[in-house]
């Protein structure tokens, strides 16, 4: 029974995550990456606060926050502040199909970072899986063309840098024993404080940047991203993993997300899905699957 519930929660999370690449691009028609992130992060913070209120866990939350101020200040700087700012900047530069496919290589990046930070060793099988995934990234980035002048290297660089930030966030969490929802609340609380600072700096540099001029479409798009990329969907996935009696069965469902996302990108954004994107994404998913075996 628990496994069935876990699959339902996981499928709900996967379906919601499948929509966010499209939501990012729609939101960025009305907002800058920093504006989108600020609205989404605040929405997520309020979502986690609501969940904790329903669960009556505020005493636990304050205890965690009091004892680990430095840790969560750093975590909040990485995620959501730095990671999502870089990711949204990548989406601002690239077609959605490219940005979302490259973003899925964060698990490969984490395996690479685990070598110097956790003293882990890579097997020949893992190295082959990584090579396979990055061949997929190359195909997606270049569109299969050898004319590299047509490749948006800034956008590709931002997308790859976002995987570095996301992998670093999870590596720092490997020994974190705090419960997930209070931990996420403090990450987003500190992240929101960092974003206030970023906005103050940005406003002093660009006096035209104002939240008073944000159209209602942008606000709703930012709220959607906050709810279904960061807030509710994280909670659904964490609940699925907690209920699961077979976690491998649950974690495999995540591979549905990028392909469902491509369908939405095609029909809603009107992007022509390149054959190289399909091949490249397939190579990335095969590489990720082999890495998890």
C-alpha atoms as a PDB file:
ATOM      1  CA  UNK A   1       0.000   0.000   0.000  1.00  0.00           C
ATOM      2  CA  UNK A   2       2.821   2.403   0.895  1.00  0.00           C
ATOM      3  CA  UNK A   3       4.596   1.622  -2.378  1.00  0.00           C
ATOM      4  CA  UNK A   4       1.434   2.410  -4.346  1.00  0.00           C
ATOM      5  CA  UNK A   5       1.084   5.745  -2.526  1.00  0.00           C
ATOM      6  CA  UNK A   6       4.774   6.441  -3.135  1.00  0.00           C
ATOM      7  CA  UNK A   7       4.337   5.863  -6.879  1.00  0.00           C
ATOM      8  CA  UNK A   8       1.329   8.236  -6.963  1.00  0.00           C
ATOM      9  CA  UNK A   9       3.263  10.975  -5.142  1.00  0.00           C
ATOM     10  CA  UNK A  10       6.317  10.426  -7.345  1.00  0.00           C
ATOM     11  CA  UNK A  11       4.292  10.511 -10.575  1.00  0.00           C
ATOM     12  CA  UNK A  12       2.624  13.740  -9.442  1.00  0.00           C
ATOM     13  CA  UNK A  13       6.057  15.261  -8.796  1.00  0.00           C
ATOM     14  CA  UNK A  14       7.408  14.065 -12.147  1.00  0.00           C
ATOM     15  CA  UNK A  15       4.417  15.479 -14.045  1.00  0.00           C
ATOM     16  CA  UNK A  16       4.763  18.845 -12.309  1.00  0.00           C
ATOM     17  CA  UNK A  17       8.519  18.965 -12.935  1.00  0.00           C
ATOM     18  CA  UNK A  18       7.808  18.202 -16.583  1.00  0.00           C
ATOM     19  CA  UNK A  19       5.976  21.522 -16.888  1.00  0.00           C
ATOM     20  CA  UNK A  20       8.631  23.807 -15.435  1.00  0.00           C
ATOM     21  CA  UNK A  21      10.941  24.175 -18.450  1.00  0.00           C
ATOM     22  CA  UNK A  22       7.968  25.563 -20.366  1.00  0.00           C
ATOM     23  CA  UNK A  23       6.975  27.693 -17.371  1.00  0.00           C
ATOM     24  CA  UNK A  24      10.502  29.141 -17.131  1.00  0.00           C
ATOM     25  CA  UNK A  25      10.458  30.300 -20.746  1.00  0.00           C
ATOM     26  CA  UNK A  26       6.940  31.756 -20.454  1.00  0.00           C
ATOM     27  CA  UNK A  27       7.865  33.578 -17.239  1.00  0.00           C
ATOM     28  CA  UNK A  28      11.048  35.003 -18.774  1.00  0.00           C
ATOM     29  CA  UNK A  29       8.947  36.738 -21.431  1.00  0.00           C
ATOM     30  CA  UNK A  30       7.770  39.078 -18.653  1.00  0.00           C
ATOM     31  CA  UNK A  31      10.519  38.915 -16.003  1.00  0.00           C
ATOM     32  CA  UNK A  32      14.269  39.082 -15.678  1.00  0.00           C
ATOM     33  CA  UNK A  33      15.925  35.958 -14.208  1.00  0.00           C
ATOM     34  CA  UNK A  34      16.407  37.755 -10.866  1.00  0.00           C
ATOM     35  CA  UNK A  35      12.776  38.922 -10.751  1.00  0.00           C
ATOM     36  CA  UNK A  36      11.528  35.415 -11.546  1.00  0.00           C
ATOM     37  CA  UNK A  37      13.748  33.904  -8.876  1.00  0.00           C
ATOM     38  CA  UNK A  38      12.728  36.423  -6.215  1.00  0.00           C
ATOM     39  CA  UNK A  39       8.997  35.818  -6.728  1.00  0.00           C
ATOM     40  CA  UNK A  40       9.444  32.029  -6.948  1.00  0.00           C
ATOM     41  CA  UNK A  41      11.689  31.795  -3.857  1.00  0.00           C
ATOM     42  CA  UNK A  42       9.268  33.817  -1.724  1.00  0.00           C
ATOM     43  CA  UNK A  43       6.396  31.620  -2.922  1.00  0.00           C
ATOM     44  CA  UNK A  44       8.356  28.491  -1.989  1.00  0.00           C
ATOM     45  CA  UNK A  45       9.254  29.891   1.433  1.00  0.00           C
ATOM     46  CA  UNK A  46       5.572  30.564   2.153  1.00  0.00           C
ATOM     47  CA  UNK A  47       4.680  27.077   0.885  1.00  0.00           C
ATOM     48  CA  UNK A  48       7.128  25.387   3.269  1.00  0.00           C
ATOM     49  CA  UNK A  49       5.902  27.627   6.104  1.00  0.00           C
ATOM     50  CA  UNK A  50       2.317  26.516   5.397  1.00  0.00           C
ATOM     51  CA  UNK A  51       3.315  22.827   5.353  1.00  0.00           C
ATOM     52  CA  UNK A  52       5.184  23.195   8.660  1.00  0.00           C
ATOM     53  CA  UNK A  53       2.223  25.013  10.202  1.00  0.00           C
ATOM     54  CA  UNK A  54      -0.162  22.215   9.213  1.00  0.00           C
ATOM     55  CA  UNK A  55       2.305  19.663  10.625  1.00  0.00           C
ATOM     56  CA  UNK A  56       2.857  21.780  13.795  1.00  0.00           C
ATOM     57  CA  UNK A  57       6.627  21.484  13.590  1.00  0.00           C
ATOM     58  CA  UNK A  58       7.766  25.048  14.324  1.00  0.00           C
ATOM     59  CA  UNK A  59       9.599  24.074  17.536  1.00  0.00           C
ATOM     60  CA  UNK A  60      11.701  21.671  15.481  1.00  0.00           C
ATOM     61  CA  UNK A  61      12.251  24.350  12.848  1.00  0.00           C
ATOM     62  CA  UNK A  62      13.543  26.929  15.356  1.00  0.00           C
ATOM     63  CA  UNK A  63      15.854  24.386  16.949  1.00  0.00           C
ATOM     64  CA  UNK A  64      17.390  23.528  13.579  1.00  0.00           C
ATOM     65  CA  UNK A  65      17.721  27.179  12.571  1.00  0.00           C
ATOM     66  CA  UNK A  66      19.326  28.262  15.864  1.00  0.00           C
ATOM     67  CA  UNK A  67      22.031  25.639  15.888  1.00  0.00           C
ATOM     68  CA  UNK A  68      23.051  25.679  12.210  1.00  0.00           C
ATOM     69  CA  UNK A  69      23.025  29.305  11.125  1.00  0.00           C
ATOM     70  CA  UNK A  70      26.258  29.211   9.098  1.00  0.00           C
ATOM     71  CA  UNK A  71      25.389  25.959   7.351  1.00  0.00           C
ATOM     72  CA  UNK A  72      21.990  27.137   6.133  1.00  0.00           C
ATOM     73  CA  UNK A  73      23.290  30.595   5.231  1.00  0.00           C
ATOM     74  CA  UNK A  74      25.721  28.837   2.851  1.00  0.00           C
ATOM     75  CA  UNK A  75      23.080  26.390   1.624  1.00  0.00           C
ATOM     76  CA  UNK A  76      20.624  29.193   0.960  1.00  0.00           C
ATOM     77  CA  UNK A  77      23.258  31.099  -0.984  1.00  0.00           C
ATOM     78  CA  UNK A  78      23.799  28.087  -3.236  1.00  0.00           C
ATOM     79  CA  UNK A  79      20.147  27.027  -3.450  1.00  0.00           C
ATOM     80  CA  UNK A  80      17.931  28.836  -4.265  1.00  0.00           C
ATOM     81  CA  UNK A  81      19.917  32.075  -4.717  1.00  0.00           C
ATOM     82  CA  UNK A  82      22.898  31.237  -6.934  1.00  0.00           C
ATOM     83  CA  UNK A  83      21.683  28.014  -8.549  1.00  0.00           C
ATOM     84  CA  UNK A  84      18.330  29.236  -9.792  1.00  0.00           C
ATOM     85  CA  UNK A  85      19.678  32.642 -10.840  1.00  0.00           C
ATOM     86  CA  UNK A  86      22.251  30.923 -13.052  1.00  0.00           C
ATOM     87  CA  UNK A  87      19.690  28.368 -14.288  1.00  0.00           C
ATOM     88  CA  UNK A  88      17.148  31.044 -15.229  1.00  0.00           C
ATOM     89  CA  UNK A  89      19.891  33.026 -16.942  1.00  0.00           C
ATOM     90  CA  UNK A  90      20.688  29.887 -18.977  1.00  0.00           C
ATOM     91  CA  UNK A  91      17.015  29.516 -19.942  1.00  0.00           C
ATOM     92  CA  UNK A  92      17.032  33.181 -20.921  1.00  0.00           C
ATOM     93  CA  UNK A  93      19.863  32.450 -23.362  1.00  0.00           C
ATOM     94  CA  UNK A  94      18.937  29.027 -24.733  1.00  0.00           C
ATOM     95  CA  UNK A  95      15.956  27.195 -26.237  1.00  0.00           C
ATOM     96  CA  UNK A  96      14.103  25.341 -23.476  1.00  0.00           C
ATOM     97  CA  UNK A  97      14.968  21.945 -24.982  1.00  0.00           C
ATOM     98  CA  UNK A  98      18.702  22.640 -24.665  1.00  0.00           C
ATOM     99  CA  UNK A  99      18.653  24.126 -21.169  1.00  0.00           C
ATOM    100  CA  UNK A 100      16.453  21.453 -19.617  1.00  0.00           C
ATOM    101  CA  UNK A 101      18.390  18.565 -21.173  1.00  0.00           C
ATOM    102  CA  UNK A 102      21.785  19.867 -20.006  1.00  0.00           C
ATOM    103  CA  UNK A 103      20.383  20.516 -16.530  1.00  0.00           C
ATOM    104  CA  UNK A 104      19.754  16.775 -16.140  1.00  0.00           C
ATOM    105  CA  UNK A 105      23.515  16.120 -16.071  1.00  0.00           C
ATOM    106  CA  UNK A 106      23.835  17.453 -12.505  1.00  0.00           C
ATOM    107  CA  UNK A 107      24.088  13.873 -11.178  1.00  0.00           C
ATOM    108  CA  UNK A 108      27.108  13.329 -13.446  1.00  0.00           C
ATOM    109  CA  UNK A 109      28.663  16.539 -12.117  1.00  0.00           C
ATOM    110  CA  UNK A 110      28.026  15.374  -8.546  1.00  0.00           C
ATOM    111  CA  UNK A 111      29.826  12.083  -9.212  1.00  0.00           C
ATOM    112  CA  UNK A 112      32.812  14.013 -10.549  1.00  0.00           C
ATOM    113  CA  UNK A 113      32.871  16.380  -7.560  1.00  0.00           C
ATOM    114  CA  UNK A 114      32.624  13.442  -5.151  1.00  0.00           C
ATOM    115  CA  UNK A 115      36.113  12.356  -6.211  1.00  0.00           C
ATOM    116  CA  UNK A 116      37.997  15.327  -4.640  1.00  0.00           C
ATOM    117  CA  UNK A 117      35.431  16.220  -1.932  1.00  0.00           C
ATOM    118  CA  UNK A 118      34.409  12.762  -0.661  1.00  0.00           C
ATOM    119  CA  UNK A 119      37.531  10.828  -1.737  1.00  0.00           C
ATOM    120  CA  UNK A 120      35.453   8.523  -3.885  1.00  0.00           C
ATOM    121  CA  UNK A 121      36.893   6.608  -6.816  1.00  0.00           C
ATOM    122  CA  UNK A 122      35.335   6.216 -10.245  1.00  0.00           C
ATOM    123  CA  UNK A 123      35.084   2.826 -11.902  1.00  0.00           C
ATOM    124  CA  UNK A 124      35.543   2.249 -15.633  1.00  0.00           C
ATOM    125  CA  UNK A 125      31.768   1.725 -15.917  1.00  0.00           C
ATOM    126  CA  UNK A 126      31.083   5.089 -14.256  1.00  0.00           C
ATOM    127  CA  UNK A 127      33.594   6.876 -16.473  1.00  0.00           C
ATOM    128  CA  UNK A 128      31.964   5.388 -19.566  1.00  0.00           C
ATOM    129  CA  UNK A 129      28.522   6.480 -18.317  1.00  0.00           C
ATOM    130  CA  UNK A 130      29.810  10.038 -17.811  1.00  0.00           C
ATOM    131  CA  UNK A 131      31.425  10.096 -21.247  1.00  0.00           C
ATOM    132  CA  UNK A 132      28.143   8.935 -22.772  1.00  0.00           C
ATOM    133  CA  UNK A 133      26.214  11.706 -21.009  1.00  0.00           C
ATOM    134  CA  UNK A 134      28.624  14.449 -22.053  1.00  0.00           C
ATOM    135  CA  UNK A 135      28.560  13.249 -25.665  1.00  0.00           C
ATOM    136  CA  UNK A 136      24.821  13.856 -25.343  1.00  0.00           C
ATOM    137  CA  UNK A 137      25.495  17.371 -24.005  1.00  0.00           C
ATOM    138  CA  UNK A 138      27.807  18.042 -26.947  1.00  0.00           C
ATOM    139  CA  UNK A 139      25.144  16.947 -29.446  1.00  0.00           C
ATOM    140  CA  UNK A 140      22.511  19.120 -27.780  1.00  0.00           C
ATOM    141  CA  UNK A 141      24.823  22.133 -27.505  1.00  0.00           C
ATOM    142  CA  UNK A 142      25.962  22.072 -31.127  1.00  0.00           C
ATOM    143  CA  UNK A 143      22.823  20.719 -32.743  1.00  0.00           C
ATOM    144  CA  UNK A 144      25.056  18.205 -34.487  1.00  0.00           C
ATOM    145  CA  UNK A 145      26.780  20.971 -36.465  1.00  0.00           C
ATOM    146  CA  UNK A 146      30.526  21.449 -36.574  1.00  0.00           C
ATOM    147  CA  UNK A 147      30.054  25.185 -37.043  1.00  0.00           C
ATOM    148  CA  UNK A 148      30.679  26.109 -33.416  1.00  0.00           C
ATOM    149  CA  UNK A 149      30.148  29.805 -34.162  1.00  0.00           C
ATOM    150  CA  UNK A 150      26.388  29.141 -34.128  1.00  0.00           C
ATOM    151  CA  UNK A 151      26.501  27.653 -30.630  1.00  0.00           C
ATOM    152  CA  UNK A 152      25.492  29.891 -27.726  1.00  0.00           C
ATOM    153  CA  UNK A 153      28.471  29.095 -25.524  1.00  0.00           C
ATOM    154  CA  UNK A 154      27.435  31.608 -22.852  1.00  0.00           C
ATOM    155  CA  UNK A 155      24.091  29.856 -22.444  1.00  0.00           C
ATOM    156  CA  UNK A 156      25.702  26.408 -22.512  1.00  0.00           C
ATOM    157  CA  UNK A 157      28.286  27.554 -19.960  1.00  0.00           C
ATOM    158  CA  UNK A 158      25.563  28.881 -17.646  1.00  0.00           C
ATOM    159  CA  UNK A 159      23.596  25.627 -17.937  1.00  0.00           C
ATOM    160  CA  UNK A 160      26.682  23.559 -17.091  1.00  0.00           C
ATOM    161  CA  UNK A 161      27.617  25.916 -14.236  1.00  0.00           C
ATOM    162  CA  UNK A 162      24.120  25.453 -12.788  1.00  0.00           C
ATOM    163  CA  UNK A 163      24.779  21.687 -12.589  1.00  0.00           C
ATOM    164  CA  UNK A 164      27.973  22.444 -10.649  1.00  0.00           C
ATOM    165  CA  UNK A 165      26.046  24.559  -8.135  1.00  0.00           C
ATOM    166  CA  UNK A 166      23.247  21.996  -7.755  1.00  0.00           C
ATOM    167  CA  UNK A 167      25.715  19.133  -7.313  1.00  0.00           C
ATOM    168  CA  UNK A 168      27.642  21.162  -4.705  1.00  0.00           C
ATOM    169  CA  UNK A 169      24.410  21.771  -2.795  1.00  0.00           C
ATOM    170  CA  UNK A 170      23.659  18.051  -2.581  1.00  0.00           C
ATOM    171  CA  UNK A 171      27.233  17.116  -1.710  1.00  0.00           C
ATOM    172  CA  UNK A 172      27.117  19.528   1.223  1.00  0.00           C
ATOM    173  CA  UNK A 173      23.886  17.790   2.256  1.00  0.00           C
ATOM    174  CA  UNK A 174      25.325  14.271   2.275  1.00  0.00           C
ATOM    175  CA  UNK A 175      25.946  14.348   6.037  1.00  0.00           C
ATOM    176  CA  UNK A 176      23.008  16.566   6.947  1.00  0.00           C
ATOM    177  CA  UNK A 177      20.710  14.645   9.310  1.00  0.00           C
ATOM    178  CA  UNK A 178      18.061  17.397   9.647  1.00  0.00           C
ATOM    179  CA  UNK A 179      14.545  16.553   8.461  1.00  0.00           C
ATOM    180  CA  UNK A 180      13.986  17.611   4.816  1.00  0.00           C
ATOM    181  CA  UNK A 181      11.113  20.114   5.154  1.00  0.00           C
ATOM    182  CA  UNK A 182      12.651  22.190   8.009  1.00  0.00           C
ATOM    183  CA  UNK A 183      15.952  22.084   6.119  1.00  0.00           C
ATOM    184  CA  UNK A 184      14.306  23.341   2.933  1.00  0.00           C
ATOM    185  CA  UNK A 185      12.507  26.067   4.890  1.00  0.00           C
ATOM    186  CA  UNK A 186      15.831  27.428   6.203  1.00  0.00           C
ATOM    187  CA  UNK A 187      17.484  27.135   2.795  1.00  0.00           C
ATOM    188  CA  UNK A 188      14.742  29.272   1.284  1.00  0.00           C
ATOM    189  CA  UNK A 189      14.616  31.655   4.258  1.00  0.00           C
ATOM    190  CA  UNK A 190      18.334  32.376   3.933  1.00  0.00           C
ATOM    191  CA  UNK A 191      18.072  32.268   0.140  1.00  0.00           C
ATOM    192  CA  UNK A 192      15.390  34.958   0.266  1.00  0.00           C
ATOM    193  CA  UNK A 193      17.652  37.145   2.417  1.00  0.00           C
ATOM    194  CA  UNK A 194      20.468  36.725  -0.102  1.00  0.00           C
ATOM    195  CA  UNK A 195      18.053  37.665  -2.869  1.00  0.00           C
ATOM    196  CA  UNK A 196      17.109  40.872  -1.040  1.00  0.00           C
ATOM    197  CA  UNK A 197      20.816  41.769  -1.081  1.00  0.00           C
ATOM    198  CA  UNK A 198      21.144  40.824  -4.769  1.00  0.00           C
ATOM    199  CA  UNK A 199      18.130  42.975  -5.618  1.00  0.00           C
ATOM    200  CA  UNK A 200      19.491  45.962  -3.700  1.00  0.00           C
ATOM    201  CA  UNK A 201      22.779  45.707  -5.585  1.00  0.00           C
ATOM    202  CA  UNK A 202      21.001  45.189  -8.906  1.00  0.00           C
ATOM    203  CA  UNK A 203      18.680  48.167  -8.326  1.00  0.00           C
ATOM    204  CA  UNK A 204      21.626  50.430  -7.531  1.00  0.00           C
ATOM    205  CA  UNK A 205      23.255  49.402 -10.830  1.00  0.00           C
ATOM    206  CA  UNK A 206      20.087  49.327 -12.956  1.00  0.00           C
ATOM    207  CA  UNK A 207      17.652  51.977 -11.775  1.00  0.00           C
ATOM    208  CA  UNK A 208      15.080  50.805 -14.368  1.00  0.00           C
ATOM    209  CA  UNK A 209      14.772  47.437 -12.627  1.00  0.00           C
ATOM    210  CA  UNK A 210      11.598  47.672 -10.541  1.00  0.00           C
ATOM    211  CA  UNK A 211       9.077  45.163  -9.227  1.00  0.00           C
ATOM    212  CA  UNK A 212       6.363  47.798  -9.439  1.00  0.00           C
ATOM    213  CA  UNK A 213       6.408  47.454 -13.243  1.00  0.00           C
ATOM    214  CA  UNK A 214       6.096  43.653 -13.316  1.00  0.00           C
ATOM    215  CA  UNK A 215       2.976  42.587 -15.304  1.00  0.00           C
ATOM    216  CA  UNK A 216       0.447  40.267 -13.695  1.00  0.00           C
ATOM    217  CA  UNK A 217       1.419  37.476 -16.120  1.00  0.00           C
ATOM    218  CA  UNK A 218       4.947  37.606 -14.724  1.00  0.00           C
ATOM    219  CA  UNK A 219       3.741  37.463 -11.121  1.00  0.00           C
ATOM    220  CA  UNK A 220       1.536  34.421 -11.773  1.00  0.00           C
ATOM    221  CA  UNK A 221       4.340  32.719 -13.706  1.00  0.00           C
ATOM    222  CA  UNK A 222       6.748  33.324 -10.817  1.00  0.00           C
ATOM    223  CA  UNK A 223       4.219  31.940  -8.315  1.00  0.00           C
ATOM    224  CA  UNK A 224       3.739  28.856 -10.516  1.00  0.00           C
ATOM    225  CA  UNK A 225       7.495  28.237 -10.632  1.00  0.00           C
ATOM    226  CA  UNK A 226       7.742  28.692  -6.863  1.00  0.00           C
ATOM    227  CA  UNK A 227       4.950  26.211  -6.222  1.00  0.00           C
ATOM    228  CA  UNK A 228       5.707  23.524  -8.781  1.00  0.00           C
ATOM    229  CA  UNK A 229       9.470  23.658  -9.352  1.00  0.00           C
ATOM    230  CA  UNK A 230      10.567  24.288  -5.777  1.00  0.00           C
ATOM    231  CA  UNK A 231       7.798  24.130  -3.172  1.00  0.00           C
ATOM    232  CA  UNK A 232       5.003  21.571  -3.431  1.00  0.00           C
ATOM    233  CA  UNK A 233       6.896  19.327  -5.837  1.00  0.00           C
ATOM    234  CA  UNK A 234       9.884  18.948  -3.501  1.00  0.00           C
ATOM    235  CA  UNK A 235       7.438  17.950  -0.752  1.00  0.00           C
ATOM    236  CA  UNK A 236       5.702  15.402  -3.008  1.00  0.00           C
ATOM    237  CA  UNK A 237       9.003  13.828  -4.050  1.00  0.00           C
ATOM    238  CA  UNK A 238      10.341  13.681  -0.480  1.00  0.00           C
ATOM    239  CA  UNK A 239       7.063  12.088   0.659  1.00  0.00           C
ATOM    240  CA  UNK A 240       7.313   9.517  -2.135  1.00  0.00           C
ATOM    241  CA  UNK A 241      10.866   8.594  -1.166  1.00  0.00           C
ATOM    242  CA  UNK A 242       9.866   8.299   2.513  1.00  0.00           C
ATOM    243  CA  UNK A 243       6.911   6.001   1.760  1.00  0.00           C
ATOM    244  CA  UNK A 244       8.683   3.866  -0.837  1.00  0.00           C
ATOM    245  CA  UNK A 245       9.595   0.289   0.001  1.00  0.00           C
ATOM    246  CA  UNK A 246      11.489   0.067  -3.306  1.00  0.00           C
ATOM    247  CA  UNK A 247      13.268   3.393  -3.838  1.00  0.00           C
ATOM    248  CA  UNK A 248      14.875   2.274  -7.122  1.00  0.00           C
ATOM    249  CA  UNK A 249      11.410   1.877  -8.645  1.00  0.00           C
ATOM    250  CA  UNK A 250      10.523   5.426  -7.574  1.00  0.00           C
ATOM    251  CA  UNK A 251      13.770   7.106  -8.618  1.00  0.00           C
ATOM    252  CA  UNK A 252      13.554   5.579 -12.105  1.00  0.00           C
ATOM    253  CA  UNK A 253      10.335   7.554 -12.726  1.00  0.00           C
ATOM    254  CA  UNK A 254      12.358  10.783 -12.920  1.00  0.00           C
ATOM    255  CA  UNK A 255      13.552   9.715 -16.381  1.00  0.00           C
ATOM    256  CA  UNK A 256      10.025  10.302 -17.703  1.00  0.00           C
ATOM    257  CA  UNK A 257      10.225  14.008 -16.910  1.00  0.00           C
ATOM    258  CA  UNK A 258      12.571  15.320 -19.649  1.00  0.00           C
ATOM    259  CA  UNK A 259      10.676  13.530 -22.432  1.00  0.00           C
ATOM    260  CA  UNK A 260       7.259  14.714 -21.233  1.00  0.00           C
ATOM    261  CA  UNK A 261       8.836  18.168 -20.968  1.00  0.00           C
ATOM    262  CA  UNK A 262       9.858  18.053 -24.641  1.00  0.00           C
ATOM    263  CA  UNK A 263       6.240  17.366 -25.635  1.00  0.00           C
ATOM    264  CA  UNK A 264       5.080  20.441 -23.717  1.00  0.00           C
ATOM    265  CA  UNK A 265       7.922  22.539 -25.152  1.00  0.00           C
ATOM    266  CA  UNK A 266       6.846  21.539 -28.653  1.00  0.00           C
ATOM    267  CA  UNK A 267       3.112  22.158 -28.239  1.00  0.00           C
ATOM    268  CA  UNK A 268       3.134  25.188 -25.906  1.00  0.00           C
ATOM    269  CA  UNK A 269       6.343  27.042 -26.793  1.00  0.00           C
ATOM    270  CA  UNK A 270       6.309  25.993 -30.436  1.00  0.00           C
ATOM    271  CA  UNK A 271       9.968  24.954 -30.450  1.00  0.00           C
ATOM    272  CA  UNK A 272      10.941  22.515 -33.189  1.00  0.00           C
ATOM    273  CA  UNK A 273      12.478  19.584 -31.324  1.00  0.00           C
ATOM    274  CA  UNK A 274      15.794  18.760 -32.964  1.00  0.00           C
ATOM    275  CA  UNK A 275      16.704  15.129 -33.589  1.00  0.00           C
ATOM    276  CA  UNK A 276      20.033  15.871 -31.894  1.00  0.00           C
ATOM    277  CA  UNK A 277      18.134  16.906 -28.753  1.00  0.00           C
ATOM    278  CA  UNK A 278      16.331  13.559 -28.666  1.00  0.00           C
ATOM    279  CA  UNK A 279      19.547  11.601 -29.269  1.00  0.00           C
ATOM    280  CA  UNK A 280      21.527  13.722 -26.813  1.00  0.00           C
ATOM    281  CA  UNK A 281      18.878  13.500 -24.088  1.00  0.00           C
ATOM    282  CA  UNK A 282      18.651   9.735 -24.583  1.00  0.00           C
ATOM    283  CA  UNK A 283      22.431   9.453 -24.159  1.00  0.00           C
ATOM    284  CA  UNK A 284      22.259  11.561 -20.992  1.00  0.00           C
ATOM    285  CA  UNK A 285      19.502   9.361 -19.549  1.00  0.00           C
ATOM    286  CA  UNK A 286      21.339   6.148 -20.449  1.00  0.00           C
ATOM    287  CA  UNK A 287      24.477   7.556 -18.815  1.00  0.00           C
ATOM    288  CA  UNK A 288      22.545   8.505 -15.669  1.00  0.00           C
ATOM    289  CA  UNK A 289      20.868   5.100 -15.509  1.00  0.00           C
ATOM    290  CA  UNK A 290      24.172   3.244 -15.851  1.00  0.00           C
ATOM    291  CA  UNK A 291      25.688   5.492 -13.192  1.00  0.00           C
ATOM    292  CA  UNK A 292      22.952   4.517 -10.736  1.00  0.00           C
ATOM    293  CA  UNK A 293      23.229   0.760 -11.306  1.00  0.00           C
END
